[in-house]
Coordinates of C-alpha atoms in Angstrom, one line a residue:
X8 CA 43.2 -79.8 30.4
X9 CA 44.7 -79.2 33.7
X10 CA 46.7 -81.2 35.5
X11 CA 43.7 -81.9 37.8
X12 CA 42.2 -83.8 34.9
X13 CA 44.7 -85.7 34.1
X14 CA 45.4 -87.0 38.6
X15 CA 42.2 -87.7 38.5
X16 CA 42.3 -89.7 35.5
X17 CA 45.3 -91.4 36.9
X18 CA 43.8 -92.3 39.9
X19 CA 41.1 -94.0 38.5
X20 CA 43.8 -97.5 38.1
X21 CA 43.6 -97.6 41.7
X22 CA 45.0 -95.3 45.4
X23 CA 48.4 -94.5 44.7
X24 CA 50.8 -92.1 47.1
X25 CA 51.5 -89.1 45.5
X26 CA 54.9 -90.1 45.2
X27 CA 53.1 -93.7 43.3
X28 CA 51.2 -91.0 40.9
X29 CA 53.7 -89.1 40.2
X30 CA 55.9 -92.3 38.3
X31 CA 52.8 -94.2 37.2
X32 CA 52.0 -90.6 35.1
X33 CA 55.9 -90.5 34.2
X34 CA 55.6 -93.7 32.5
X35 CA 51.7 -93.5 31.1
X36 CA 50.2 -90.1 30.7
X37 CA 53.5 -88.3 31.5
X38 CA 54.3 -89.1 27.1
X39 CA 51.7 -86.4 26.2
X40 CA 50.2 -83.9 29.6
X41 CA 54.0 -83.0 30.8
X42 CA 54.2 -81.4 34.9
X43 CA 57.0 -82.5 37.4
X44 CA 56.6 -84.2 41.1
X45 CA 56.5 -80.7 42.8
X46 CA 53.7 -79.5 40.4
X47 CA 51.4 -83.2 40.6
X48 CA 52.1 -82.4 45.0
X49 CA 50.7 -79.1 44.6
X50 CA 47.7 -80.0 42.2
X51 CA 46.9 -83.6 44.5
X52 CA 46.5 -80.5 47.5
X53 CA 44.2 -78.4 45.6
X54 CA 42.2 -81.2 44.4
X55 CA 41.8 -82.5 48.1
X56 CA 40.5 -79.5 48.8
X57 CA 38.2 -79.7 47.0
X58 CA 37.0 -82.4 47.1
X59 CA 38.1 -84.6 44.4
X60 CA 40.1 -86.6 46.2
X61 CA 40.6 -88.1 49.8
X62 CA 44.0 -88.7 51.3
X63 CA 44.4 -91.3 54.1
X64 CA 47.2 -91.6 56.1
X65 CA 49.0 -95.2 56.0
X66 CA 51.0 -95.0 59.1
X67 CA 54.5 -97.1 58.4
X68 CA 57.1 -99.0 60.7
X69 CA 60.3 -97.5 60.8
X70 CA 60.2 -94.9 57.5
X71 CA 57.4 -91.5 57.5
X72 CA 54.0 -92.3 57.2
X73 CA 52.6 -91.8 54.2
X74 CA 49.1 -90.1 52.2
X75 CA 47.0 -92.7 50.4
X76 CA 44.7 -90.5 47.4
X77 CA 41.3 -92.3 46.1
X78 CA 39.5 -90.6 43.8
X79 CA 35.8 -89.0 45.3
X80 CA 32.8 -89.6 44.1
X81 CA 33.5 -85.6 43.1
X82 CA 36.1 -86.0 41.4
X83 CA 34.9 -89.2 39.4
X84 CA 31.8 -86.4 38.3
X85 CA 34.2 -83.8 37.5
X86 CA 36.9 -85.7 35.0
X87 CA 33.7 -87.0 33.6
X88 CA 32.3 -83.3 32.9
X89 CA 35.4 -82.5 32.1
X90 CA 35.7 -85.3 29.7
X91 CA 32.1 -84.5 27.8
X92 CA 34.1 -81.2 27.1
X93 CA 35.1 -80.7 23.6
X94 CA 39.2 -81.2 23.2
X95 CA 41.2 -77.8 22.3
X96 CA 43.9 -79.3 18.9
X97 CA 46.9 -78.9 20.2
X98 CA 49.3 -76.5 19.2
X99 CA 53.1 -76.7 18.0
X100 CA 56.1 -74.6 19.5
X101 CA 59.0 -75.9 18.6
X102 CA 62.1 -73.7 17.9
X103 CA 63.6 -76.3 15.8
X104 CA 61.6 -75.8 13.6
X105 CA 61.7 -71.8 13.8
X106 CA 65.3 -72.5 13.1
X107 CA 64.5 -74.8 9.7
X108 CA 62.2 -71.7 8.8
X109 CA 65.2 -69.3 9.1
X110 CA 67.9 -71.8 7.1
X111 CA 69.1 -69.3 4.7
X112 CA 70.1 -67.3 7.8
X113 CA 71.3 -69.8 10.1
X114 CA 74.3 -72.2 10.7
X115 CA 73.9 -76.1 9.9
X116 CA 76.2 -77.7 11.6
X117 CA 74.7 -76.9 14.5
X118 CA 71.2 -77.9 13.0
X119 CA 71.6 -81.2 12.1
X120 CA 73.8 -81.8 15.2
X121 CA 70.4 -80.5 17.2
X122 CA 68.3 -82.5 14.4
X123 CA 70.1 -86.3 14.9
X124 CA 69.6 -85.7 18.9
X125 CA 66.1 -85.4 18.0
X126 CA 66.3 -88.5 15.8
X127 CA 67.3 -90.7 18.8
X128 CA 65.2 -88.9 21.0
X129 CA 62.0 -90.4 19.4
X130 CA 63.8 -93.6 18.4
X131 CA 63.9 -93.9 21.7
X132 CA 60.1 -92.9 22.6
X133 CA 59.2 -94.9 19.7
X134 CA 60.8 -98.0 21.2
X135 CA 59.4 -96.9 24.7
X136 CA 55.8 -97.5 23.3
X137 CA 56.5 -100.5 21.8
X138 CA 57.8 -101.8 25.0
X139 CA 54.7 -100.6 27.1
X140 CA 52.3 -102.3 24.3
X141 CA 53.8 -105.2 24.3
X142 CA 53.7 -106.0 27.4
X143 CA 50.3 -105.0 28.2
X144 CA 48.4 -105.4 25.5
X145 CA 50.5 -108.8 24.3
X146 CA 47.7 -109.5 22.0
X147 CA 46.7 -106.7 20.5
X148 CA 43.5 -106.4 22.4
X149 CA 42.3 -105.0 25.1
X150 CA 39.9 -105.2 28.7
X151 CA 37.0 -102.0 27.9
X152 CA 38.8 -100.0 30.9
X153 CA 42.7 -100.3 28.8
X154 CA 40.8 -99.6 25.5
X155 CA 42.3 -95.8 25.8
X156 CA 45.5 -96.2 27.1
X157 CA 46.1 -99.0 24.0
X158 CA 44.9 -96.2 21.5
X159 CA 46.5 -93.7 23.1
X160 CA 50.1 -96.0 22.9
X161 CA 49.5 -96.5 19.7
X162 CA 48.6 -93.0 18.7
X163 CA 52.2 -92.4 20.6
X164 CA 54.4 -95.2 18.6
X165 CA 52.5 -93.6 14.9
X166 CA 53.4 -89.8 16.1
X167 CA 57.3 -90.7 17.2
X168 CA 57.7 -92.6 14.0
X169 CA 56.5 -90.3 11.8
X170 CA 58.8 -87.7 13.5
X171 CA 61.5 -89.8 13.4
X172 CA 61.2 -90.7 9.7
X173 CA 60.6 -86.5 8.8
X174 CA 64.5 -86.4 11.1
X175 CA 65.6 -88.7 8.5
X176 CA 64.4 -86.6 5.6
X177 CA 65.3 -83.4 7.0
X178 CA 68.8 -84.2 8.1
X179 CA 68.9 -85.7 4.5
X180 CA 68.2 -82.3 3.1
X181 CA 70.5 -80.3 4.8
X182 CA 73.2 -82.9 4.3
X183 CA 72.6 -82.6 0.4
X184 CA 73.0 -78.4 1.3
X185 CA 76.2 -78.8 2.5
X186 CA 77.5 -81.0 0.2
X187 CA 78.0 -83.7 3.0
X188 CA 76.7 -86.5 1.2
X189 CA 75.0 -87.6 -2.6
X190 CA 71.7 -87.3 -0.9
X191 CA 68.9 -86.0 -3.4
X192 CA 67.0 -83.6 -2.5
X193 CA 63.4 -83.8 -0.4
X194 CA 61.8 -83.7 -3.6
X195 CA 63.1 -88.0 -4.0
X196 CA 64.1 -87.6 -7.9
X197 CA 61.2 -86.6 -9.3
X198 CA 62.3 -83.5 -10.5
X199 CA 61.9 -83.0 -14.5
X200 CA 65.4 -81.9 -16.4
X201 CA 67.8 -83.2 -14.2
X202 CA 71.2 -81.6 -15.0

């Protein structure tokens, strides 16, 4: 997926300024496709050059004029063409997992601190997804145009919940290793021959 495809997907909702697009991106597609605002503005310029979006200048009094971008027929066709291609499963690049892999060679306390921060980050994201889901789809259903958005939020919630549980499990295991608590190892006490 290219950033341009993600921008085209955002513009299917309504015409937007670059600023509105960047904010919409942050609160939706940005959960699973990262881009900063400068990248979005550069890509909008490229999409405009390709004819995938058009910018209409809106004159404002007392403020600088703004450009409102609209998806063109060519842009809609490009989005459909991109969406028809098979997706590529994402790969994981996570330095925390590499540190855990080398657990016997690293200090546990900084790792615990990092895991606790990660736990809070994923708890916060879970709660944010939950608020969005409840706000946009309070009865658990969506009109056909929004089913994909609802499904993406549900997957996001499940992912964040799973990572929260994993962080808690990892923290329990590190606590047991460092003697900080009486938590059982990861095998949930199912070891044979305790003692």
